[in-house]
Coordinates of C-alpha atoms in Angstrom, one line a residue:
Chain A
X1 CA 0.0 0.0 0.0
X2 CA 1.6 3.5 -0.9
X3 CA 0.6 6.4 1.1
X4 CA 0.9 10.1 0.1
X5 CA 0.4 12.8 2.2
X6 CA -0.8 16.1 -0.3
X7 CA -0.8 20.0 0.8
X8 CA -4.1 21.4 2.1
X9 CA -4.8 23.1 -1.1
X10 CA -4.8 19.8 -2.6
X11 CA -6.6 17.7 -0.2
X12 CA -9.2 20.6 -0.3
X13 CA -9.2 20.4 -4.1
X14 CA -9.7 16.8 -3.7
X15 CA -12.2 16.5 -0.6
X16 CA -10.0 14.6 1.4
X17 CA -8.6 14.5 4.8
X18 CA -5.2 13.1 5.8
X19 CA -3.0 10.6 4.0
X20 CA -4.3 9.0 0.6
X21 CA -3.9 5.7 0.1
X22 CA -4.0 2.4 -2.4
X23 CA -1.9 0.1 -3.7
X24 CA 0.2 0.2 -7.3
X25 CA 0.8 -2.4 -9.0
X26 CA 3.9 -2.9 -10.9
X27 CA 7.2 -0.1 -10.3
X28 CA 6.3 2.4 -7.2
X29 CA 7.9 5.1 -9.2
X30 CA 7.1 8.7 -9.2
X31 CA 5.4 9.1 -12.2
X32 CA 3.3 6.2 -11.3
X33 CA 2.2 7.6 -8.2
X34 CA 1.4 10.8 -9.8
X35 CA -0.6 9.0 -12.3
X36 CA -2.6 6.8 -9.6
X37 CA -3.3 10.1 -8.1
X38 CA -4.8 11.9 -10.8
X39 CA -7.0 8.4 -11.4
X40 CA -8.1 8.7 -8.4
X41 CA -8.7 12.2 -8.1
X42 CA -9.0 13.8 -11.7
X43 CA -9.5 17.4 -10.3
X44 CA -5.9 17.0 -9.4
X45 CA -4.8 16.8 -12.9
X46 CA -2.8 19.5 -13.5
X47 CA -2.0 20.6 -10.1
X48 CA 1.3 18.7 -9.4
X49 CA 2.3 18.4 -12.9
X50 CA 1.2 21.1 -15.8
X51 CA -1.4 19.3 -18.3
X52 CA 0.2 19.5 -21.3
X53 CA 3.6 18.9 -20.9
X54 CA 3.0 16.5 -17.7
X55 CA 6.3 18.5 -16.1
X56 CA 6.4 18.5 -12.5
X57 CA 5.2 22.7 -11.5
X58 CA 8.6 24.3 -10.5
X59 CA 6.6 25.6 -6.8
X60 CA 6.0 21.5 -6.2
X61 CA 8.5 19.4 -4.3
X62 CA 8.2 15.5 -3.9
X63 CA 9.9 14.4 -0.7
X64 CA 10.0 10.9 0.8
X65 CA 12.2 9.1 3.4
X66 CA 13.8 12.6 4.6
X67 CA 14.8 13.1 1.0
X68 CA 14.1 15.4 -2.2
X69 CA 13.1 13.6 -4.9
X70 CA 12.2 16.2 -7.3
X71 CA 14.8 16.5 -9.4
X72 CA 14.8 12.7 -9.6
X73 CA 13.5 11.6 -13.0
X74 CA 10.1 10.4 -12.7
X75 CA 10.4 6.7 -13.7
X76 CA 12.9 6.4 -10.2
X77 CA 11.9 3.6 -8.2
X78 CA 10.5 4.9 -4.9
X79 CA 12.6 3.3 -1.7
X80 CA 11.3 0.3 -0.1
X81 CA 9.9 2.0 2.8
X82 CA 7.5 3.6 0.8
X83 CA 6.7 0.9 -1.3
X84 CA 5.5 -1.1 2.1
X85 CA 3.9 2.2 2.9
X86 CA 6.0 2.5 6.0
X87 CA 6.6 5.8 4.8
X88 CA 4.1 8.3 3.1
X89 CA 5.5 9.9 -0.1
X90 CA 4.8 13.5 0.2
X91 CA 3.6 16.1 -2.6
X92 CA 5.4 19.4 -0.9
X93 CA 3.8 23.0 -1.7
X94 CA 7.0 24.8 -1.7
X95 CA 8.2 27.2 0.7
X96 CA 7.3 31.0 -0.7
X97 CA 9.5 33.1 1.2
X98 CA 8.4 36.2 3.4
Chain B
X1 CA -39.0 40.6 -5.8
X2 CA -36.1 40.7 -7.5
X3 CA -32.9 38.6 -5.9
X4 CA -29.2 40.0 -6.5
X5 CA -26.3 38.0 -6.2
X6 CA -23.0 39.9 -6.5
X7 CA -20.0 37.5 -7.5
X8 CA -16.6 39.0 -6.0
X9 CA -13.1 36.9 -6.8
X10 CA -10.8 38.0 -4.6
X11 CA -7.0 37.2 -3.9
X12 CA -7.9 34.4 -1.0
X13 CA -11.3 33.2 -2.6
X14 CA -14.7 33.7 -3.8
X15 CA -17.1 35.1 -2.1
X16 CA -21.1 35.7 -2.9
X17 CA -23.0 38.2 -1.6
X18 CA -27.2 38.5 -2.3
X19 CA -29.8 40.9 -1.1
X20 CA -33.3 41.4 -2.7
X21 CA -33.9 44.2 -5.2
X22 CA -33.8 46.8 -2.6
X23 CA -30.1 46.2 -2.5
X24 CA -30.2 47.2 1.3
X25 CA -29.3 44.0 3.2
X26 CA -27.2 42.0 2.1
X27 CA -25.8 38.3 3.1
X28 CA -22.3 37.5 2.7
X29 CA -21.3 33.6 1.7
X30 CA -17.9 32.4 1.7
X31 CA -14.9 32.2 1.3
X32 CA -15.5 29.6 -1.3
X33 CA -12.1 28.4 -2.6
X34 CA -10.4 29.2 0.3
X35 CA -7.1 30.5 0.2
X36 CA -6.7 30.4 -4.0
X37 CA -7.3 33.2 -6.4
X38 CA -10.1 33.3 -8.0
X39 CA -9.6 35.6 -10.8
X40 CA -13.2 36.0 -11.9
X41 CA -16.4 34.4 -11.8
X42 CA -19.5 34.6 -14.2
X43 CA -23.0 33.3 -14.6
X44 CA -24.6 32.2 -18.0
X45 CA -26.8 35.3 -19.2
X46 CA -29.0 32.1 -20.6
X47 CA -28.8 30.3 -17.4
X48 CA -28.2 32.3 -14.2
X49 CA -27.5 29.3 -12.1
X50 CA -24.6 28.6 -14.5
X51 CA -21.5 29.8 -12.8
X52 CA -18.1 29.2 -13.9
X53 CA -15.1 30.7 -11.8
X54 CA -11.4 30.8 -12.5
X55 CA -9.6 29.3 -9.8
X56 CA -5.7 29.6 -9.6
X57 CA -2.5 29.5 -7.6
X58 CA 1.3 29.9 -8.6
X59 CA 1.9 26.6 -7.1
X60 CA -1.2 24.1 -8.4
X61 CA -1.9 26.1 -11.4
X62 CA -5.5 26.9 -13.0
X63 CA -8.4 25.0 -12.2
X64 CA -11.9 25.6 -13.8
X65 CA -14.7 25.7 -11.4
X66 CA -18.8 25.0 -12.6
X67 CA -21.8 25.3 -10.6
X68 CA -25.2 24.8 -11.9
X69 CA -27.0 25.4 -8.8
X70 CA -25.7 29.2 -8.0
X71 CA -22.6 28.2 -6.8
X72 CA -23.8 26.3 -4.0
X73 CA -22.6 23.4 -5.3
X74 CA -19.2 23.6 -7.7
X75 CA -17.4 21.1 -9.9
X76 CA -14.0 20.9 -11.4
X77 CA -13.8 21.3 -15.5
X78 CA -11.2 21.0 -17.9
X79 CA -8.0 23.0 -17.1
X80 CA -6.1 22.0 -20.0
X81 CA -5.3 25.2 -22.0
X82 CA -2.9 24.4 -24.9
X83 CA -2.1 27.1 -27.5
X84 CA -2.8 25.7 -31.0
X85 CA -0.3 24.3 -33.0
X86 CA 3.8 25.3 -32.3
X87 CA 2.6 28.3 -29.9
X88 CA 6.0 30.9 -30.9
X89 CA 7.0 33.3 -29.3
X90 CA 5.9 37.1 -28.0
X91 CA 8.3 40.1 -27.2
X92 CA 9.9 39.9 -23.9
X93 CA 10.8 42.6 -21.1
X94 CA 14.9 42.7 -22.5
X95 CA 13.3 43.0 -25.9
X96 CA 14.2 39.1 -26.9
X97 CA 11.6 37.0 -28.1
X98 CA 9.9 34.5 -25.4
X99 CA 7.9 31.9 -25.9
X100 CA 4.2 31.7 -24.9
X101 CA 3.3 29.8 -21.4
X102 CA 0.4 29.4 -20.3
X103 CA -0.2 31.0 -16.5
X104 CA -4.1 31.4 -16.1
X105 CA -7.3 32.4 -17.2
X106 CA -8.4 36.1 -16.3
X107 CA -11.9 36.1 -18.0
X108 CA -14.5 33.9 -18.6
X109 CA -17.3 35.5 -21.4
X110 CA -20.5 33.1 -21.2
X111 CA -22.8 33.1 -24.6
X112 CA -25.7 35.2 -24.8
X113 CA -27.3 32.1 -26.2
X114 CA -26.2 28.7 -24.7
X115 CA -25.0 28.2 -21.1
X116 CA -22.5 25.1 -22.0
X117 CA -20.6 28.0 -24.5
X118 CA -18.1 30.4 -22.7
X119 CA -14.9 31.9 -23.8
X120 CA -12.0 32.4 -21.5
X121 CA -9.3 34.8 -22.0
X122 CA -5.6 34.0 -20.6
X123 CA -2.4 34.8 -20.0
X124 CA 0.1 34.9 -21.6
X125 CA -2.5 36.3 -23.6
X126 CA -5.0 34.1 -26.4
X127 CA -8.8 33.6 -26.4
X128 CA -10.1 29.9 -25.7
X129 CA -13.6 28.6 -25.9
X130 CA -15.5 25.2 -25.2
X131 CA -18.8 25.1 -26.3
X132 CA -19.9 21.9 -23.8
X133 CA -19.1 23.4 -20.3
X134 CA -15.6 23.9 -19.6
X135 CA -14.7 20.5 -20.0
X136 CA -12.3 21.3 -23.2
X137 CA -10.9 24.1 -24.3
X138 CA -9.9 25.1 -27.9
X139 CA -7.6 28.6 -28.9
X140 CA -9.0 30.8 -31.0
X141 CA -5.7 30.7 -32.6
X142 CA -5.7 33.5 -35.3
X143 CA -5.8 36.3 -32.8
X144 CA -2.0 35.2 -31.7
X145 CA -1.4 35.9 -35.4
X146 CA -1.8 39.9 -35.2
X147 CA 1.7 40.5 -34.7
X148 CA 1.5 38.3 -31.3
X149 CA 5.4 38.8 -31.6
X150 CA 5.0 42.2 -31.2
X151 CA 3.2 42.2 -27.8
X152 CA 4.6 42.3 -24.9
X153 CA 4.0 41.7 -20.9
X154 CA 3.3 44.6 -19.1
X155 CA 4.3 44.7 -15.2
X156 CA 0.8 42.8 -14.3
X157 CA 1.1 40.4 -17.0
X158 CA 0.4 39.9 -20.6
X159 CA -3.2 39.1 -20.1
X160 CA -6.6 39.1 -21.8
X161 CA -8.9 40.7 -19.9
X162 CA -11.9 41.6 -21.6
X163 CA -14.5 40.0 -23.8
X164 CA -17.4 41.8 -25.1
X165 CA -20.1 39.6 -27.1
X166 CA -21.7 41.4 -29.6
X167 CA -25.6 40.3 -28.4
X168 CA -26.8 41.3 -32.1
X169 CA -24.2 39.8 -34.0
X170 CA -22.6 36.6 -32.6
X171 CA -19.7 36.6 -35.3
X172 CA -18.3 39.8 -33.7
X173 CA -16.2 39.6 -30.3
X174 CA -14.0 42.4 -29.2
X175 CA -11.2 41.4 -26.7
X176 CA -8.6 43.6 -25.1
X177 CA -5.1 43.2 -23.9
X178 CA -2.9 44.5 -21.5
X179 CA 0.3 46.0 -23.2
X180 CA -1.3 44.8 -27.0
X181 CA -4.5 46.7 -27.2
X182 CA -7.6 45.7 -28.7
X183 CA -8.7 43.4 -31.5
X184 CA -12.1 42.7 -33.0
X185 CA -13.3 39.7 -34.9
X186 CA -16.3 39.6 -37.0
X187 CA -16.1 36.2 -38.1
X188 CA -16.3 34.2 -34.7
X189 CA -12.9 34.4 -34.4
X190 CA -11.4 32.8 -37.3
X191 CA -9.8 36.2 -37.8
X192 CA -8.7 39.8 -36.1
X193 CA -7.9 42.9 -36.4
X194 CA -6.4 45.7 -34.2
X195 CA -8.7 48.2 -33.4
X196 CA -6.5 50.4 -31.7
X197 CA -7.0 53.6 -34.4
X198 CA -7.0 57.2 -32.1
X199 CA -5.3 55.8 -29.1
X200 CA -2.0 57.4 -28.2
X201 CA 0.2 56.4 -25.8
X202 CA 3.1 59.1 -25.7
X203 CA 4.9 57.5 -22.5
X204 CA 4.7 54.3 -23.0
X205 CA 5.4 53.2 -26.8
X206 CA 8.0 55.1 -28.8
X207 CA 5.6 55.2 -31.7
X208 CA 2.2 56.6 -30.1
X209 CA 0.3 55.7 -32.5
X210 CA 1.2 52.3 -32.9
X211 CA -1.2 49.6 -34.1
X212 CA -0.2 47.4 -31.4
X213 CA 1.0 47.9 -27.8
X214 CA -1.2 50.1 -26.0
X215 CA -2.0 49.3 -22.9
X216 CA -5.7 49.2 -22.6
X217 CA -7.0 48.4 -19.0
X218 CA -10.8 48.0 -19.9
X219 CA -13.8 48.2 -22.5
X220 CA -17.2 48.0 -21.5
X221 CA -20.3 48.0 -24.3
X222 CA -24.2 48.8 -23.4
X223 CA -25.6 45.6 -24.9
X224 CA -28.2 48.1 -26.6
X225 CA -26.1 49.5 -28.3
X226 CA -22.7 46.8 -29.4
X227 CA -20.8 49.5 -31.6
X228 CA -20.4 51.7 -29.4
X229 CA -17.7 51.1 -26.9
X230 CA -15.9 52.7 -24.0
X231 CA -12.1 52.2 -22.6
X232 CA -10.2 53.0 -20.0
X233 CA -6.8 52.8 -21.6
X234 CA -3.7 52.9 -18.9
X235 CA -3.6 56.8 -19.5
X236 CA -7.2 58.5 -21.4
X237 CA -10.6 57.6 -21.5
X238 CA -12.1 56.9 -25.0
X239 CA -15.1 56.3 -26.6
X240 CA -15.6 54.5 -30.1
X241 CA -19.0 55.1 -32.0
X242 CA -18.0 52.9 -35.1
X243 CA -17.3 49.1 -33.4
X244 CA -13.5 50.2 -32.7
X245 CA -12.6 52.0 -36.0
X246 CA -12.0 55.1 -34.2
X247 CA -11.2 56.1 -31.0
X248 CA -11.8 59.3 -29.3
X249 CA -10.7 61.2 -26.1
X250 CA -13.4 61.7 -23.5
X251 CA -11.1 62.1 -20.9
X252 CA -12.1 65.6 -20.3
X253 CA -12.1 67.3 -16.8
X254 CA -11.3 63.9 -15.0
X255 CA -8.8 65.1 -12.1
X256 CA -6.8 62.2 -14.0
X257 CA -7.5 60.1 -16.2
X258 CA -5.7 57.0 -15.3
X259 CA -7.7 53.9 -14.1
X260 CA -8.5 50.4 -14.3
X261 CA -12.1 50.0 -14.3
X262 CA -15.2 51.7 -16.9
X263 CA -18.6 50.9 -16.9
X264 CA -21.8 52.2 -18.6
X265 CA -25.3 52.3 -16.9
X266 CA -27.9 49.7 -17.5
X267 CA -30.3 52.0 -19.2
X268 CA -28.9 54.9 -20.1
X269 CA -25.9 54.2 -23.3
X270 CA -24.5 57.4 -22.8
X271 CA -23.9 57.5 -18.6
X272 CA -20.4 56.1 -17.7
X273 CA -18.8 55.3 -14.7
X274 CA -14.5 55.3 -14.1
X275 CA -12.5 55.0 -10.7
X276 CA -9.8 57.9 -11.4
X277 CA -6.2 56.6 -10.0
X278 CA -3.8 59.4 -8.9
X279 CA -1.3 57.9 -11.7
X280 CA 0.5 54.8 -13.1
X281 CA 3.3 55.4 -10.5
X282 CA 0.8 55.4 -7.4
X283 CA -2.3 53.0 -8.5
X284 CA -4.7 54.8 -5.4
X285 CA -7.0 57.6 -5.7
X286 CA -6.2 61.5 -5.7
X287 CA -6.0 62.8 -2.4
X288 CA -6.6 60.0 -0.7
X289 CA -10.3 60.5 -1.3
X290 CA -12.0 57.9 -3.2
X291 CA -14.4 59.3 -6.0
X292 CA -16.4 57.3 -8.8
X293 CA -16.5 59.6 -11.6
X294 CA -19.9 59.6 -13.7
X295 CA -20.9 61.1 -17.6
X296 CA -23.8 61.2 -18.2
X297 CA -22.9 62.9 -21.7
X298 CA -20.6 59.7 -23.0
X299 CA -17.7 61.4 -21.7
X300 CA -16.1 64.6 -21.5
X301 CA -18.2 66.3 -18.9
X302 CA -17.7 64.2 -15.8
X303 CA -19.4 64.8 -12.2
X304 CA -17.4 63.1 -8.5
X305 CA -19.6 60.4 -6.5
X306 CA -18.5 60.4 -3.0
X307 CA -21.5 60.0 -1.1
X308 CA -20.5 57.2 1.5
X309 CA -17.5 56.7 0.2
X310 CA -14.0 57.2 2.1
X311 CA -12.8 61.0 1.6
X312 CA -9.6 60.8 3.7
X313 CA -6.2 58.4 3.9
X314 CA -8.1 55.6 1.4
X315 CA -5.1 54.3 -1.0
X316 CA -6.8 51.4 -2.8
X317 CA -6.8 50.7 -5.9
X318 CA -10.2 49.0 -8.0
X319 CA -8.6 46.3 -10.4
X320 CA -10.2 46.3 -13.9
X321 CA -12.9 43.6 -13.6
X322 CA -13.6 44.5 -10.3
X323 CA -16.9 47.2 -11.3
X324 CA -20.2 45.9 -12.2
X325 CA -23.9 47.5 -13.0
X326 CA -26.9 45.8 -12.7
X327 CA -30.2 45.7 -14.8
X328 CA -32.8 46.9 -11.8
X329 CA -34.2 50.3 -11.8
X330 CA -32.2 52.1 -11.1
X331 CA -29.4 50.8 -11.7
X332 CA -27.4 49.1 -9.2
X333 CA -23.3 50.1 -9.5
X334 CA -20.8 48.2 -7.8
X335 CA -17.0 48.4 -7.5
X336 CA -14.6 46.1 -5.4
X337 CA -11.2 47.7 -4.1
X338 CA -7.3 46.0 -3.4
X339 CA -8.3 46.9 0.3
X340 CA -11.1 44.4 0.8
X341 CA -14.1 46.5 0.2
X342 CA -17.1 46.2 -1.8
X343 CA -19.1 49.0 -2.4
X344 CA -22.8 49.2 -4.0
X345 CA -24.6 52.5 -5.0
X346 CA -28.7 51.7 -5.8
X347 CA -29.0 54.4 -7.2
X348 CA -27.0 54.8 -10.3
X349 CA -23.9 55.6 -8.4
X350 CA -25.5 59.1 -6.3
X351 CA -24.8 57.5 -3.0
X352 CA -22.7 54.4 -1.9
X353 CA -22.5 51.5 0.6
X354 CA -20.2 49.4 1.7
X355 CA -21.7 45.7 1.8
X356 CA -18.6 44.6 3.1
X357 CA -15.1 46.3 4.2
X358 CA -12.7 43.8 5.1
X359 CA -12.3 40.7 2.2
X360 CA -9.4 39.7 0.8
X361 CA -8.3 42.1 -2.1
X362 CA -11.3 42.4 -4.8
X363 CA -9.8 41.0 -8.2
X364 CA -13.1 40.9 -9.6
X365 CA -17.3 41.6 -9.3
X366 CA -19.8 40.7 -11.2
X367 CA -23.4 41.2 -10.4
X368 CA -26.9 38.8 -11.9
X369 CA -30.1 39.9 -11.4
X370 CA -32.5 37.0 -10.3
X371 CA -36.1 37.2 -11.2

C-alpha cells in the first residue's frame, strides 16, 4: 500500500482529509504515483504536474524518506519503505518566502 | 421581488453576496475556494445558475470551477489550456523573443445564447472557448497571429482581460489586452484585427500611435447599443461610435485620467462610470479620497460620486474587472477595491454603501439579477 500525504490546497481540491492511500501495482515510481493520483482524483490533474507537458510545476516538491526527490527523474523507483507504505511519499507545496 | 447576487473573486477566494432588489441588506457567503485566487467568476446570461469561476494558484496552477446550482454546489472542468499548434514566441521585457506559457485564465465571457458556451481569456495572452461546459478548451488561434510577436507583458502580465459579445451579431467579439491593445473579430474568431486607431500612448510606446501595444485596462459596451464602446486605456478615456474603428478622447475634466475599471449604466448608453487613480506610479485615488467619476454625456463632462465613500487616507486601488452594474431600476453600481471592500450605489452611483469592508483584495465583481 503507498501512502501520500498532499498540501491542504490539494486535499481541499480533492475533498479529502489526511493521507491518501491504495496500492500500485507494478514499479512504485514517481510518475506512477502521480498517475494513480490523478485516477483517483481527476480534479488533481494539473495541479502537481502542468497538463500539457505533464512537467512537474517548479513551486512542487516530492519528498519521501527525509529526501528530495524532485529533481529525480520520474520513472525512479521509490525506496522500499514507501513501497511497504512504512513511509508516506509527500507532494510538498514549496516554501514562498516572506 | 427581484434577488441580487453579487460575485466578487478575490486574492484568498470567492465570495457571494445577495440581497433582494432593494439592495439594502445583504448576506455575505464564503470564502468559497479558500485561500486560491479566484480571478473571476461569471454566470450564464441564458442560465443564471450557470457559474463558472477561474480558480488559480502559482503553485497548483489553473483550475476551472462550474456550478449549476448558484454556486452552491461547484465542480471541477477541464483545465487544459494548450495554444494551438507550435505556440512561438511574444516580445519579452529585455526585448528578446519568449515563448508563450500558459499562467491562467483572467476572463470567462459566457454566450448570450447557450449556457455550456463560454470563452476564456488568458495569459500569456489568447482567447479559448468550449462550447460543452468547460470541460475542453480550444484557442481561437488566429488572434496570436496579429503580430502576437510584437506584444509584450506589461508589469501585471500579458493578459486578456476583456470580452465583449456582440448580443446582435454573434460573429463579432471584441477582446482587449494589456500591453497589445484591442482586437475585434467579425467572423467568430477565425480572424482579427487591431482596433486600436486614435489611441495614443506618448509614455509608454515610442511610436504613439502604434497599431499594437497600447496598454488598454478596460472596454465596457451597453448591450443596446454593441458598436459603441468605452475604454479606460492605462492613461485617457475613449469612446468608439463605429465598433473600434476610431477612438476618441473623452477624458475631459477627470482630475486624471488614469484607471483600471469603466462601466456604462444599464439604461442609459450614454452614462459612464471610471474609478480615477492618482497615476501609473501610485495605483490609489487622488487625495486619498476615493471618487467614482460619472458622464452622463458619454464622456467629457464628468461629475465626483463620494457620497459614502472614504474621503480621507483611502489608497486602494479598483482592479479592472472589479466594477459591475446591474439591470434593476435604477441601476445598481458596484465596484470592489485592493483593500477588501465592496461597495454598491442603488441608485446609479449618487450615493454608496459598503456591503462589506474587510475581504481579501477584490480582483473581480460581477453582479446577476434574479427574477
Amino acid at each position: 500500500m503507498i501512502r501520500v500525504v498532499l498540501p491542504y490546497h490539494l486535499r481541499t481540491l480533492a475533498r479529502v482529509e489526511g493521507e491518501v492511500e491504495f496500492d500500485l501495482a507494478g514499479a512504485v515510481t514517481v510518475v506512477a504515483v502521480i498517475e494513480a493520483l490523478e485516477d483517483r482524483f481527476p480534479m488533481l490533474r494539473g495541479t502537481i504536474r502542468d497538463p500539457v507537458h505533464f512537467r512537474r510545476r517548479p513551486f512542487i516538491r516530492f519528498f519521501a524518506c527525509k529526501e528530495d526527490l524532485s529533481l529525480d527523474p520520474p520513472e525512479t523507483v521509490l525506496p522500499e519503505a514507501v513501497r511497504s507504505g512504512q513511509e508516506p511519499f509527500l507532494v510538498v507545496g514549496a516554501m514562498a518566502g516572506g | 421581488m427581484s434577488t441580487v447576487r453579487v460575485l466578487v473573486g478575490t486574492k484568498k477566494g470567492a465570495f457571494i453576496l445577495t440581497s433582494d432588489g432593494k439592495r439594502q441588506n445583504w448576506q455575505v457567503r464564503g470564502p468559497l475556494f479558500a485561500g486560491w485566487e479566484i480571478y473571476h467568476l461569471k454566470g450564464s446570461p441564458v442560465d443564471p445558475n450557470r457559474i463558472y469561476a477561474s480558480q488559480t494558484s502559482g503553485w497548483f496552477g489553473q483550475m476551472v470551477q462550474r456550478s449549476n446550482d448558484g454556486g452552491l454546489n461547484w465542480e471541477t472542468v477541464g483545465n487544459t489550456f494548450q495554444y494551438e499548434g507550435d505556440p512561438g514566441t511574444h516580445k519579452w521585457y529585455d526585448g528578446s523573443q519568449h515563448p508563450w506559457e500558459f499562467k491562467r485564465i483572467w476572463h470567462f465571457e459566457p454566450s448570450y445564447t447557450d449556457p455550456d458556451t463560454v470563452y476564456a481569456g488568458a495569459e500569456d495572452a489568447a482567447l479559448f472557448k468550449s462550447t460543452d461546459g468547460g470541460t475542453s478548451w480550444q484557442e481561437l488561434p488566429g488572434l496570436r497571429a496579429i503580430k502576437g510577436h510584437l506584444w509584450q507583458p506589461g508589469a501585471g502580465g500579458m493578459g486578456l482581460h476583456t470580452i465583449l459579445l456582440d448580443p446582435r451579431n454573434p460573429n463579432r467579439i471584441y477582446i482587449a489586452i494589456s500591453a497589445a491593445g484591442a482586437f475585434r473579430t467579425d467572423d467568430g474568431g477565425q480572424t482579427w484585427r487591431p482596433i486600436n486607431r486614435g489611441l495614443k500612448s506618448l509614455y509608454e510606446l515610442p511610436d504613439p500611435d502604434a497599431e499594437v501595444g497600447h496598454c488598454v485596462h478596460h472596454i465596457a459596451m451597453n448591450p443596446s447599443r454593441p458598436d459603441v464602446l468605452f475604454m479606460q486605456k492605462h492613461w485617457d478615456v475613449l469612446r468608439s461610435d463605429n465598433a473600434g474603428e476610431l477612438w476618441t478622447e473623452v477624458s475631459g475634466n477627470l482630475p486624471t485620467d488614469f484607471g483600471f475599471p469603466i462601466e456604462v449604466h444599464a439604461h442609459e448608453p450614454e452614462t459612464i462610470y471610471v474609478v480615477p487613480m492618482k497615476s501609473d506610479s501610485e495605483h490609489y485615488p487622488p487625495d486619498g479620497k476615493l471618487r467614482v467619476y460619472r458622464s452622463r454625456t458619454g464622456g467629457n463632462e464628468w461629475e465626483p460620486l463620494s457620497e459614502g465613500l472614504p474621503q480621507k487616507d483611502c489608497y486602494v486601488n479598483v482592479l479592472r474587472d472589479a466594477m459591475a452594474v446591474d439591470s434593476l431600476e435604477p441601476c445598481g453600481v458596484y465596484f470592489g477595491t485592493t483593500g477588501g471592500q465592496v461597495y454598491v450605489s442603488a441608485d446609479s452611483g449618487n450615493t454608496w454603501n459598503a456591503i462589506v469592508r474587510d475581504l481579501p483584495g477584490v480582483l473581480s465583481v460581477e453582479v446577476q439579477v434574479l427574477p
